[in-house]
PDB file of C-alpha atoms in Angstrom:
ATOM      1  CA  MET A 576      -0.013  -0.026  -0.028  1.00 41.00           C
ATOM      2  CA  ALA A 577       2.841   2.360   0.846  1.00 41.00           C
ATOM      3  CA  LYS A 578       4.500   1.571  -2.463  1.00 41.00           C
ATOM      4  CA  GLU A 579       1.365   2.440  -4.436  1.00 41.00           C
ATOM      5  CA  THR A 580       1.137   5.842  -2.591  1.00 39.00           C
ATOM      6  CA  THR A 581       4.775   6.529  -3.522  1.00 42.00           C
ATOM      7  CA  THR A 582       4.099   5.626  -7.130  1.00 40.00           C
ATOM      8  CA  LYS A 583       1.123   7.887  -7.350  1.00 41.00           C
ATOM      9  CA  LYS A 584       3.025  10.882  -5.883  1.00 41.00           C
ATOM     10  CA  THR A 585       5.957  10.244  -8.268  1.00 41.00           C
ATOM     11  CA  THR A 586       3.526  10.094 -11.208  1.00 41.00           C
ATOM     12  CA  THR A 587       1.836  13.350 -10.087  1.00 40.00           C
ATOM     13  CA  LYS A 588       5.172  15.164  -9.805  1.00 42.00           C
ATOM     14  CA  LYS A 589       6.156  14.020 -13.360  1.00 40.00           C
ATOM     15  CA  SER A 590       2.950  15.122 -14.662  1.00 40.00           C
ATOM     16  CA  THR A 591       3.218  18.529 -13.112  1.00 41.00           C
ATOM     17  CA  LYS A 592       6.726  19.027 -14.467  1.00 40.00           C
ATOM     18  CA  ALA A 593       5.534  18.125 -17.992  1.00 36.00           C
ATOM     19  CA  LYS A 594       2.784  20.725 -17.780  1.00 37.00           C
ATOM     20  CA  GLU A 595       5.445  23.299 -16.677  1.00 38.00           C
ATOM     21  CA  VAL A 596       7.694  22.465 -19.709  1.00 35.00           C
ATOM     22  CA  ALA A 597       4.884  22.502 -22.118  1.00 36.00           C
ATOM     23  CA  THR A 598       3.599  25.993 -21.174  1.00 34.00           C
ATOM     24  CA  PRO A 599       6.324  27.992 -23.027  1.00 33.00           C
ATOM     25  CA  GLU A 600       5.670  25.992 -26.117  1.00 33.00           C
ATOM     26  CA  VAL A 601       2.118  27.070 -26.301  1.00 29.00           C
ATOM     27  CA  ALA A 602       3.091  30.708 -25.755  1.00 30.00           C
ATOM     28  CA  THR A 603       5.597  30.479 -28.517  1.00 28.00           C
ATOM     29  CA  THR A 604       2.919  28.988 -30.802  1.00 28.00           C
ATOM     30  CA  VAL A 605       0.449  31.822 -30.086  1.00 29.00           C
ATOM     31  CA  ALA A 606       3.128  34.632 -30.466  1.00 31.00           C
ATOM     32  CA  SER A 607       4.252  33.250 -33.847  1.00 32.00           C
ATOM     33  CA  PRO A 608       1.377  34.434 -36.147  1.00 31.00           C
ATOM     34  CA  GLU A 609       1.737  37.951 -34.629  1.00 33.00           C
ATOM     35  CA  ALA A 610       5.389  37.961 -35.624  1.00 34.00           C
ATOM     36  CA  ASN A 611       4.596  36.777 -39.076  1.00 35.00           C
ATOM     37  CA  VAL A 612       1.927  39.520 -39.641  1.00 33.00           C
ATOM     38  CA  SER A 613       4.314  42.173 -38.471  1.00 41.00           C
ATOM     39  CA  SER A 614       7.044  40.891 -40.776  1.00 39.00           C
ATOM     40  CA  ALA A 615       4.522  40.832 -43.713  1.00 43.00           C
ATOM     41  CA  ASP A 616       3.548  44.507 -42.942  1.00 46.00           C
ATOM     42  CA  ARG A 617       7.161  45.562 -43.103  1.00 50.00           C
ATOM     43  CA  THR A 618       7.634  43.660 -46.289  1.00 83.00           C
ATOM     44  CA  VAL A 619       4.796  45.417 -48.155  1.00 86.00           C
ATOM     45  CA  ALA A 620       5.963  48.805 -46.741  1.00 86.00           C
ATOM     46  CA  ASP A 621       9.544  48.057 -47.994  1.00 86.00           C
ATOM     47  CA  LYS A 622       8.195  47.152 -51.411  1.00 87.00           C
ATOM     48  CA  LEU A 623       6.321  50.334 -51.621  1.00 87.00           C
ATOM     49  CA  ILE A 624       9.314  52.319 -50.458  1.00 88.00           C
ATOM     50  CA  ALA A 625      11.433  50.630 -53.179  1.00 88.00           C
ATOM     51  CA  LEU A 626       8.883  51.327 -55.817  1.00 89.00           C
ATOM     52  CA  SER A 627       8.608  55.002 -54.743  1.00 88.00           C
ATOM     53  CA  ARG A 628      12.368  55.314 -54.788  1.00 89.00           C
ATOM     54  CA  LEU A 629      12.437  53.767 -58.295  1.00 91.00           C
ATOM     55  CA  GLN A 630       9.719  56.135 -59.507  1.00 89.00           C
ATOM     56  CA  GLU A 631      11.502  59.168 -58.197  1.00 89.00           C
ATOM     57  CA  THR A 632      14.701  58.094 -59.888  1.00 90.00           C
ATOM     58  CA  PHE A 633      12.909  57.741 -63.243  1.00 90.00           C
ATOM     59  CA  THR A 634      11.235  61.097 -62.710  1.00 88.00           C
ATOM     60  CA  LYS A 635      14.644  62.683 -62.318  1.00 88.00           C
ATOM     61  CA  ILE A 636      15.812  61.069 -65.478  1.00 87.00           C
ATOM     62  CA  ASN A 637      12.673  62.260 -67.284  1.00 85.00           C
ATOM     63  CA  HIS A 638      13.453  65.791 -66.015  1.00 84.00           C
ATOM     64  CA  ILE A 639      16.871  65.657 -67.411  1.00 83.00           C
ATOM     65  CA  LYS A 640      15.358  64.437 -70.724  1.00 80.00           C
ATOM     66  CA  THR A 641      12.877  67.158 -70.700  1.00 79.00           C
ATOM     67  CA  LEU A 642      15.642  69.849 -70.206  1.00 73.00           C
ATOM     68  CA  ARG A 643      17.716  68.422 -72.931  1.00 73.00           C
ATOM     69  CA  GLY A 644      14.792  67.146 -75.036  1.00 72.00           C
ATOM     70  CA  GLU A 645      13.588  70.721 -75.901  1.00 76.00           C
ATOM     71  CA  LEU A 646      16.843  71.945 -77.225  1.00 83.00           C
ATOM     72  CA  PRO A 647      17.392  69.174 -79.827  1.00 85.00           C
ATOM     73  CA  LEU A 648      14.039  69.984 -81.184  1.00 86.00           C
ATOM     74  CA  GLU A 649      14.833  73.624 -81.346  1.00 89.00           C
ATOM     75  CA  VAL A 650      18.187  72.754 -83.061  1.00 91.00           C
ATOM     76  CA  GLN A 651      16.464  70.518 -85.492  1.00 91.00           C
ATOM     77  CA  ASP A 652      13.863  73.196 -86.237  1.00 93.00           C
ATOM     78  CA  LEU A 653      16.509  75.792 -86.866  1.00 94.00           C
ATOM     79  CA  GLU A 654      18.511  73.344 -89.109  1.00 94.00           C
ATOM     80  CA  ASP A 655      15.359  72.675 -91.120  1.00 95.00           C
ATOM     81  CA  GLU A 656      14.528  76.255 -91.308  1.00 95.00           C
ATOM     82  CA  ILE A 657      17.936  77.245 -92.565  1.00 96.00           C
ATOM     83  CA  GLU A 658      17.908  74.396 -95.033  1.00 95.00           C
ATOM     84  CA  GLY A 659      14.601  75.534 -96.384  1.00 95.00           C
ATOM     85  CA  MET A 660      15.853  79.092 -96.807  1.00 96.00           C
ATOM     86  CA  GLU A 661      18.976  78.094 -98.562  1.00 96.00           C
ATOM     87  CA  THR A 662      16.919  76.036-100.960  1.00 96.00           C
ATOM     88  CA  ARG A 663      14.621  79.021-101.440  1.00 95.00           C
ATOM     89  CA  LEU A 664      17.728  81.205-102.017  1.00 95.00           C
ATOM     90  CA  LYS A 665      19.118  78.801-104.499  1.00 95.00           C
ATOM     91  CA  HIS A 666      15.881  78.892-106.379  1.00 95.00           C
ATOM     92  CA  LEU A 667      15.804  82.695-106.336  1.00 94.00           C
ATOM     93  CA  GLU A 668      19.366  83.050-107.648  1.00 95.00           C
ATOM     94  CA  GLU A 669      18.582  80.524-110.429  1.00 95.00           C
ATOM     95  CA  ASP A 670      15.490  82.507-111.332  1.00 94.00           C
ATOM     96  CA  ASN A 671      17.488  85.683-111.484  1.00 94.00           C
ATOM     97  CA  LYS A 672      20.134  84.101-113.723  1.00 95.00           C
ATOM     98  CA  ARG A 673      17.382  82.981-116.086  1.00 94.00           C
ATOM     99  CA  GLN A 674      15.742  86.446-115.978  1.00 94.00           C
ATOM    100  CA  VAL A 675      19.062  88.067-116.828  1.00 94.00           C
ATOM    101  CA  GLN A 676      19.462  85.727-119.730  1.00 95.00           C
ATOM    102  CA  ALA A 677      15.897  86.395-120.869  1.00 94.00           C
ATOM    103  CA  VAL A 678      16.692  90.266-120.702  1.00 94.00           C
ATOM    104  CA  ALA A 679      19.804  89.683-122.709  1.00 95.00           C
ATOM    105  CA  THR A 680      17.827  87.761-125.253  1.00 94.00           C
ATOM    106  CA  GLU A 681      15.219  90.554-125.650  1.00 94.00           C
ATOM    107  CA  LYS A 682      18.171  92.979-126.058  1.00 94.00           C
ATOM    108  CA  ALA A 683      19.481  90.791-128.837  1.00 95.00           C
ATOM    109  CA  LYS A 684      16.053  90.754-130.483  1.00 93.00           C
ATOM    110  CA  ILE A 685      15.909  94.504-130.455  1.00 94.00           C
ATOM    111  CA  GLN A 686      19.241  94.875-131.975  1.00 94.00           C
ATOM    112  CA  LYS A 687      18.262  92.257-134.693  1.00 94.00           C
ATOM    113  CA  ALA A 688      15.018  94.041-135.221  1.00 93.00           C
ATOM    114  CA  GLU A 689      16.787  97.306-135.616  1.00 93.00           C
ATOM    115  CA  GLU A 690      19.192  95.826-138.142  1.00 93.00           C
ATOM    116  CA  ARG A 691      16.200  94.468-140.116  1.00 92.00           C
ATOM    117  CA  ILE A 692      14.478  97.845-140.088  1.00 92.00           C
ATOM    118  CA  GLU A 693      17.567  99.410-141.573  1.00 92.00           C
ATOM    119  CA  GLU A 694      17.690  96.878-144.227  1.00 91.00           C
ATOM    120  CA  TYR A 695      14.030  97.254-145.067  1.00 89.00           C
ATOM    121  CA  LYS A 696      14.430 101.025-145.341  1.00 89.00           C
ATOM    122  CA  GLU A 697      17.381 100.634-147.704  1.00 89.00           C
ATOM    123  CA  GLN A 698      15.163  98.219-149.871  1.00 88.00           C
ATOM    124  CA  LEU A 699      12.353 100.918-149.864  1.00 86.00           C
ATOM    125  CA  ASN A 700      14.554 103.034-152.132  1.00 84.00           C
ATOM    126  CA  ASN A 701      14.767 100.226-154.754  1.00 83.00           C
ATOM    127  CA  VAL A 702      10.993  99.076-154.877  1.00 81.00           C
ATOM    128  CA  LYS A 703       9.537  98.691-158.302  1.00 83.00           C
ATOM    129  CA  ASN A 704       5.824  98.733-157.327  1.00 86.00           C
ATOM    130  CA  ASN A 705       3.361  99.529-154.553  1.00 87.00           C
ATOM    131  CA  ARG A 706       2.996  96.028-153.486  1.00 88.00           C
ATOM    132  CA  GLU A 707       6.553  95.668-152.573  1.00 87.00           C
ATOM    133  CA  TYR A 708       6.512  99.041-150.836  1.00 88.00           C
ATOM    134  CA  ASP A 709       3.549  97.890-148.666  1.00 89.00           C
ATOM    135  CA  ASN A 710       5.147  94.670-147.775  1.00 90.00           C
ATOM    136  CA  LEU A 711       8.330  96.452-146.719  1.00 88.00           C
ATOM    137  CA  SER A 712       6.369  99.023-144.777  1.00 90.00           C
ATOM    138  CA  LYS A 713       4.467  96.215-142.935  1.00 93.00           C
ATOM    139  CA  GLU A 714       7.860  94.526-142.099  1.00 92.00           C
ATOM    140  CA  ILE A 715       9.260  97.732-140.751  1.00 91.00           C
ATOM    141  CA  GLU A 716       5.994  98.267-138.669  1.00 93.00           C
ATOM    142  CA  PHE A 717       6.061  94.573-137.416  1.00 94.00           C
ATOM    143  CA  GLN A 718       9.839  94.907-136.355  1.00 92.00           C
ATOM    144  CA  GLY A 719       8.904  98.122-134.605  1.00 93.00           C
ATOM    145  CA  LEU A 720       6.240  96.313-132.581  1.00 94.00           C
ATOM    146  CA  GLU A 721       8.778  93.491-131.829  1.00 93.00           C
ATOM    147  CA  ILE A 722      11.075  96.162-130.534  1.00 94.00           C
ATOM    148  CA  GLU A 723       8.333  97.664-128.309  1.00 94.00           C
ATOM    149  CA  LEU A 724       7.351  94.200-126.968  1.00 94.00           C
ATOM    150  CA  SER A 725      11.005  93.369-126.214  1.00 94.00           C
ATOM    151  CA  GLN A 726      11.455  96.693-124.431  1.00 94.00           C
ATOM    152  CA  LYS A 727       8.306  95.968-122.241  1.00 95.00           C
ATOM    153  CA  ARG A 728       9.658  92.565-121.444  1.00 94.00           C
ATOM    154  CA  ILE A 729      13.155  94.041-120.573  1.00 94.00           C
ATOM    155  CA  ALA A 730      11.442  96.683-118.256  1.00 95.00           C
ATOM    156  CA  GLU A 731       9.398  93.961-116.519  1.00 94.00           C
ATOM    157  CA  GLY A 732      12.362  91.637-116.244  1.00 93.00           C
ATOM    158  CA  THR A 733      14.567  94.337-114.843  1.00 94.00           C
ATOM    159  CA  THR A 734      12.095  95.130-112.227  1.00 94.00           C
ATOM    160  CA  GLU A 735      11.751  91.527-111.282  1.00 94.00           C
ATOM    161  CA  ILE A 736      15.503  91.147-111.139  1.00 94.00           C
ATOM    162  CA  GLN A 737      15.609  94.137-108.651  1.00 95.00           C
ATOM    163  CA  HIS A 738      12.948  92.833-106.622  1.00 95.00           C
ATOM    164  CA  ARG A 739      14.412  89.384-106.507  1.00 94.00           C
ATOM    165  CA  LYS A 740      17.813  90.853-105.497  1.00 95.00           C
ATOM    166  CA  GLU A 741      16.265  92.562-102.565  1.00 95.00           C
ATOM    167  CA  ARG A 742      14.531  89.355-101.430  1.00 95.00           C
ATOM    168  CA  ILE A 743      17.921  87.482-101.860  1.00 95.00           C
ATOM    169  CA  ALA A 744      19.715  90.151 -99.761  1.00 96.00           C
ATOM    170  CA  THR A 745      16.909  89.898 -97.074  1.00 95.00           C
ATOM    171  CA  LEU A 746      17.018  86.129 -97.245  1.00 95.00           C
ATOM    172  CA  LYS A 747      20.767  85.928 -96.849  1.00 95.00           C
ATOM    173  CA  GLU A 748      20.683  88.333 -93.828  1.00 96.00           C
ATOM    174  CA  THR A 749      17.914  86.135 -92.252  1.00 96.00           C
ATOM    175  CA  ILE A 750      19.941  82.958 -92.904  1.00 96.00           C
ATOM    176  CA  GLY A 751      22.907  84.710 -91.129  1.00 95.00           C
ATOM    177  CA  GLU A 752      20.830  85.510 -88.079  1.00 95.00           C
ATOM    178  CA  ARG A 753      19.431  81.967 -87.908  1.00 95.00           C
ATOM    179  CA  ARG A 754      23.033  80.594 -88.132  1.00 95.00           C
ATOM    180  CA  VAL A 755      24.001  82.594 -85.192  1.00 96.00           C
ATOM    181  CA  ASP A 756      20.973  81.276 -83.229  1.00 95.00           C
ATOM    182  CA  LEU A 757      21.788  77.753 -84.360  1.00 94.00           C
ATOM    183  CA  GLU A 758      25.295  77.920 -83.133  1.00 94.00           C
ATOM    184  CA  ALA A 759      24.107  79.355 -79.677  1.00 93.00           C
ATOM    185  CA  LYS A 760      21.634  76.612 -79.393  1.00 91.00           C
ATOM    186  CA  GLN A 761      24.141  73.921 -80.334  1.00 91.00           C
ATOM    187  CA  GLU A 762      26.660  75.257 -77.800  1.00 91.00           C
ATOM    188  CA  GLU A 763      23.954  75.322 -75.072  1.00 87.00           C
ATOM    189  CA  LEU A 764      22.900  71.797 -75.963  1.00 87.00           C
ATOM    190  CA  ALA A 765      26.558  70.601 -75.841  1.00 87.00           C
ATOM    191  CA  ARG A 766      26.861  72.344 -72.453  1.00 86.00           C
ATOM    192  CA  ILE A 767      23.716  70.707 -71.059  1.00 82.00           C
ATOM    193  CA  LYS A 768      24.680  67.275 -72.285  1.00 81.00           C
ATOM    194  CA  GLY A 769      28.062  67.638 -70.624  1.00 82.00           C
ATOM    195  CA  GLU A 770      26.479  68.734 -67.336  1.00 78.00           C
ATOM    196  CA  THR A 771      23.760  66.131 -67.231  1.00 81.00           C
ATOM    197  CA  LYS A 772      25.568  63.161 -68.780  1.00 82.00           C
ATOM    198  CA  GLN A 773      27.221  62.128 -65.538  1.00 82.00           C
ATOM    199  CA  GLU A 774      24.089  62.724 -63.454  1.00 85.00           C
ATOM    200  CA  GLU A 775      21.964  60.755 -65.961  1.00 84.00           C
ATOM    201  CA  GLU A 776      24.501  57.825 -65.983  1.00 86.00           C
ATOM    202  CA  SER A 777      24.355  57.848 -62.193  1.00 89.00           C
ATOM    203  CA  LEU A 778      20.621  57.794 -62.034  1.00 89.00           C
ATOM    204  CA  ARG A 779      20.308  54.961 -64.507  1.00 90.00           C
ATOM    205  CA  ALA A 780      22.854  53.053 -62.460  1.00 91.00           C
ATOM    206  CA  GLU A 781      20.700  53.673 -59.365  1.00 88.00           C
ATOM    207  CA  ALA A 782      17.627  52.645 -61.223  1.00 90.00           C
ATOM    208  CA  ILE A 783      19.197  49.343 -62.131  1.00 91.00           C
ATOM    209  CA  ARG A 784      20.265  48.642 -58.655  1.00 90.00           C
ATOM    210  CA  LEU A 785      16.743  49.553 -57.288  1.00 88.00           C
ATOM    211  CA  GLU A 786      15.112  47.122 -59.889  1.00 90.00           C
ATOM    212  CA  GLU A 787      17.284  44.288 -58.755  1.00 88.00           C
ATOM    213  CA  GLY A 788      15.799  44.613 -55.328  1.00 87.00           C
ATOM    214  CA  ILE A 789      12.212  44.378 -56.552  1.00 88.00           C
ATOM    215  CA  GLU A 790      10.511  41.126 -57.508  1.00 88.00           C
ATOM    216  CA  GLU A 791      10.101  40.419 -61.122  1.00 89.00           C
ATOM    217  CA  ARG A 792       6.250  40.331 -61.121  1.00 90.00           C
ATOM    218  CA  LEU A 793       5.960  43.772 -59.310  1.00 89.00           C
ATOM    219  CA  LEU A 794       8.711  45.297 -61.515  1.00 91.00           C
ATOM    220  CA  HIS A 795       6.892  44.231 -64.634  1.00 91.00           C
ATOM    221  CA  ALA A 796       3.619  45.743 -63.374  1.00 90.00           C
ATOM    222  CA  PHE A 797       5.496  48.926 -62.558  1.00 91.00           C
ATOM    223  CA  THR A 798       7.105  49.224 -65.960  1.00 90.00           C
ATOM    224  CA  ARG A 799       3.830  48.390 -67.721  1.00 91.00           C
ATOM    225  CA  ILE A 800       1.956  51.193 -65.731  1.00 90.00           C
ATOM    226  CA  ARG A 801       4.803  53.730 -66.253  1.00 89.00           C
ATOM    227  CA  GLU A 802       4.883  53.139 -70.002  1.00 87.00           C
ATOM    228  CA  GLY A 803       1.219  53.565 -70.276  1.00 85.00           C
ATOM    229  CA  ALA A 804       1.044  56.696 -68.127  1.00 83.00           C
ATOM    230  CA  ARG A 805       1.086  59.913 -70.044  1.00 79.00           C
ATOM    231  CA  ASN A 806       3.299  61.612 -67.327  1.00 82.00           C
ATOM    232  CA  GLY A 807       5.492  58.547 -66.683  1.00 86.00           C
ATOM    233  CA  LEU A 808       4.111  58.174 -63.172  1.00 90.00           C
ATOM    234  CA  ALA A 809       3.358  54.591 -62.072  1.00 89.00           C
ATOM    235  CA  VAL A 810       3.606  55.124 -58.242  1.00 90.00           C
ATOM    236  CA  VAL A 811       1.694  58.148 -56.805  1.00 90.00           C
ATOM    237  CA  PRO A 812       0.738  59.261 -53.292  1.00 88.00           C
ATOM    238  CA  ILE A 813      -2.734  60.117 -52.086  1.00 87.00           C
ATOM    239  CA  ASP A 814      -3.045  64.026 -52.019  1.00 85.00           C
ATOM    240  CA  ARG A 815      -6.062  65.596 -50.458  1.00 87.00           C
ATOM    241  CA  ASP A 816      -7.915  62.245 -50.466  1.00 85.00           C
ATOM    242  CA  ALA A 817      -7.429  61.943 -54.263  1.00 90.00           C
ATOM    243  CA  CYS A 818      -5.055  59.903 -56.440  1.00 88.00           C
ATOM    244  CA  GLY A 819      -1.834  61.791 -57.164  1.00 88.00           C
ATOM    245  CA  GLY A 820      -2.009  60.620 -60.912  1.00 87.00           C
ATOM    246  CA  CYS A 821      -5.630  61.027 -62.050  1.00 89.00           C
ATOM    247  CA  PHE A 822      -6.888  63.232 -59.187  1.00 90.00           C
ATOM    248  CA  ASN A 823     -10.067  61.013 -58.610  1.00 90.00           C
ATOM    249  CA  LYS A 824     -11.206  60.764 -55.052  1.00 91.00           C
ATOM    250  CA  ILE A 825     -10.193  57.643 -53.202  1.00 87.00           C
ATOM    251  CA  PRO A 826     -12.795  56.052 -50.847  1.00 89.00           C
ATOM    252  CA  PRO A 827     -12.053  56.359 -47.130  1.00 89.00           C
ATOM    253  CA  GLN A 828     -11.832  52.601 -46.619  1.00 88.00           C
ATOM    254  CA  ARG A 829      -9.174  52.264 -49.280  1.00 87.00           C
ATOM    255  CA  GLN A 830      -7.272  55.007 -47.652  1.00 86.00           C
ATOM    256  CA  VAL A 831      -7.480  53.106 -44.359  1.00 88.00           C
ATOM    257  CA  ASP A 832      -6.163  49.910 -46.173  1.00 86.00           C
ATOM    258  CA  LEU A 833      -3.306  51.987 -47.631  1.00 84.00           C
ATOM    259  CA  LYS A 834      -2.279  53.180 -44.153  1.00 86.00           C
ATOM    260  CA  LEU A 835      -2.101  49.708 -42.820  1.00 86.00           C
ATOM    261  CA  HIS A 836       0.393  48.579 -45.569  1.00 82.00           C
ATOM    262  CA  LYS A 837      -1.371  45.158 -45.668  1.00 83.00           C
ATOM    263  CA  LYS A 838      -1.206  44.889 -49.385  1.00 86.00           C
ATOM    264  CA  ILE A 839      -0.303  46.879 -52.537  1.00 87.00           C
ATOM    265  CA  ILE A 840      -3.268  48.901 -53.654  1.00 88.00           C
ATOM    266  CA  VAL A 841      -3.823  50.413 -57.212  1.00 89.00           C
ATOM    267  CA  CYS A 842      -6.187  53.270 -58.137  1.00 89.00           C
ATOM    268  CA  GLU A 843      -9.491  51.880 -59.525  1.00 87.00           C
ATOM    269  CA  TYR A 844      -9.593  54.630 -62.065  1.00 88.00           C
ATOM    270  CA  CYS A 845      -6.161  54.911 -63.617  1.00 90.00           C
ATOM    271  CA  GLY A 846      -4.475  51.689 -62.315  1.00 89.00           C
ATOM    272  CA  ARG A 847      -1.550  53.544 -60.680  1.00 91.00           C
ATOM    273  CA  ILE A 848       0.103  52.035 -57.577  1.00 90.00           C
ATOM    274  CA  LEU A 849      -1.061  54.089 -54.565  1.00 91.00           C
ATOM    275  CA  VAL A 850       1.275  54.666 -51.695  1.00 89.00           C
ATOM    276  CA  ASP A 851       1.022  56.341 -48.346  1.00 85.00           C
ATOM    277  CA  PRO A 852       2.574  59.813 -48.386  1.00 83.00           C
ATOM    278  CA  GLU A 853       4.633  59.007 -45.322  1.00 81.00           C
ATOM    279  CA  LEU A 854       6.300  56.191 -47.188  1.00 81.00           C
ATOM    280  CA  VAL A 855       6.922  58.533 -50.177  1.00 77.00           C
ATOM    281  CA  GLU A 856       8.674  60.955 -47.723  1.00 78.00           C
ATOM    282  CA  GLU A 857      10.675  58.035 -46.301  1.00 74.00           C
ATOM    283  CA  ALA A 858      11.759  57.041 -49.830  1.00 69.00           C
ATOM    284  CA  HIS A 859      12.678  60.579 -50.601  1.00 64.00           C
ATOM    285  CA  GLN A 860      14.986  60.660 -47.534  1.00 66.00           C
ATOM    286  CA  HIS A 861      16.659  57.436 -48.764  1.00 61.00           C
ATOM    287  CA  ASN A 862      17.266  59.082 -52.273  1.00 56.00           C
TER     288      ASN A 862
END
């Protein structure tokens, strides 16, 4: 009987110790999901921060392109304008040459007509009948009309030549002014390229580094949204309860979800990735 009592006490003690050992294991099991949720929250926030940093980097690159992008267009416009004016100048000069030749031809006609008139007048002294006299008189009259017509053409041609010379002089002056503007624009473009080249290369290297830290599926979505957006913005903060991309109002519940950083949320209107302004500020501090 004493042995049985001792055995029961021993069993009771062992059972109590087993319960004491098992208690921490239960606590650990309960605490584990909370730790996992917290870790998930940080992961989503980190993703959003990484996307915001990547967006800011691309925005800076686009800004550099904008600064440099206007000048090449201006340079190209000036080059095209100068080329057009030079073509027009060439045509004017060719027209003037043809006009000068035409005037010279008309002068030669006048000289030839005058020579014929002299010949006809000499023949008048040797006419034998009225019919020959009438024919010679008509020829003299016709040559006189030819002279008048040539003189009129010479006068018109000379006026056109003079006007065209004035247009040529004005055009040459304009071309000279445009060339000065072109040289200035080219120098400015070369300077900006020199100043921004290193910065752009640095930003592109930073973008590549940031892309390597973002999962492929999310990066693909970011690239697709950015390429489809007119302003190149794929990640935007909420500003005054509205989407920072399309400016449509965001429902309060979605704003609450956005603050919790439980998942990545997109604008239901434009499809851009929405991000808490506080995370944007944190991403800006990182950059």
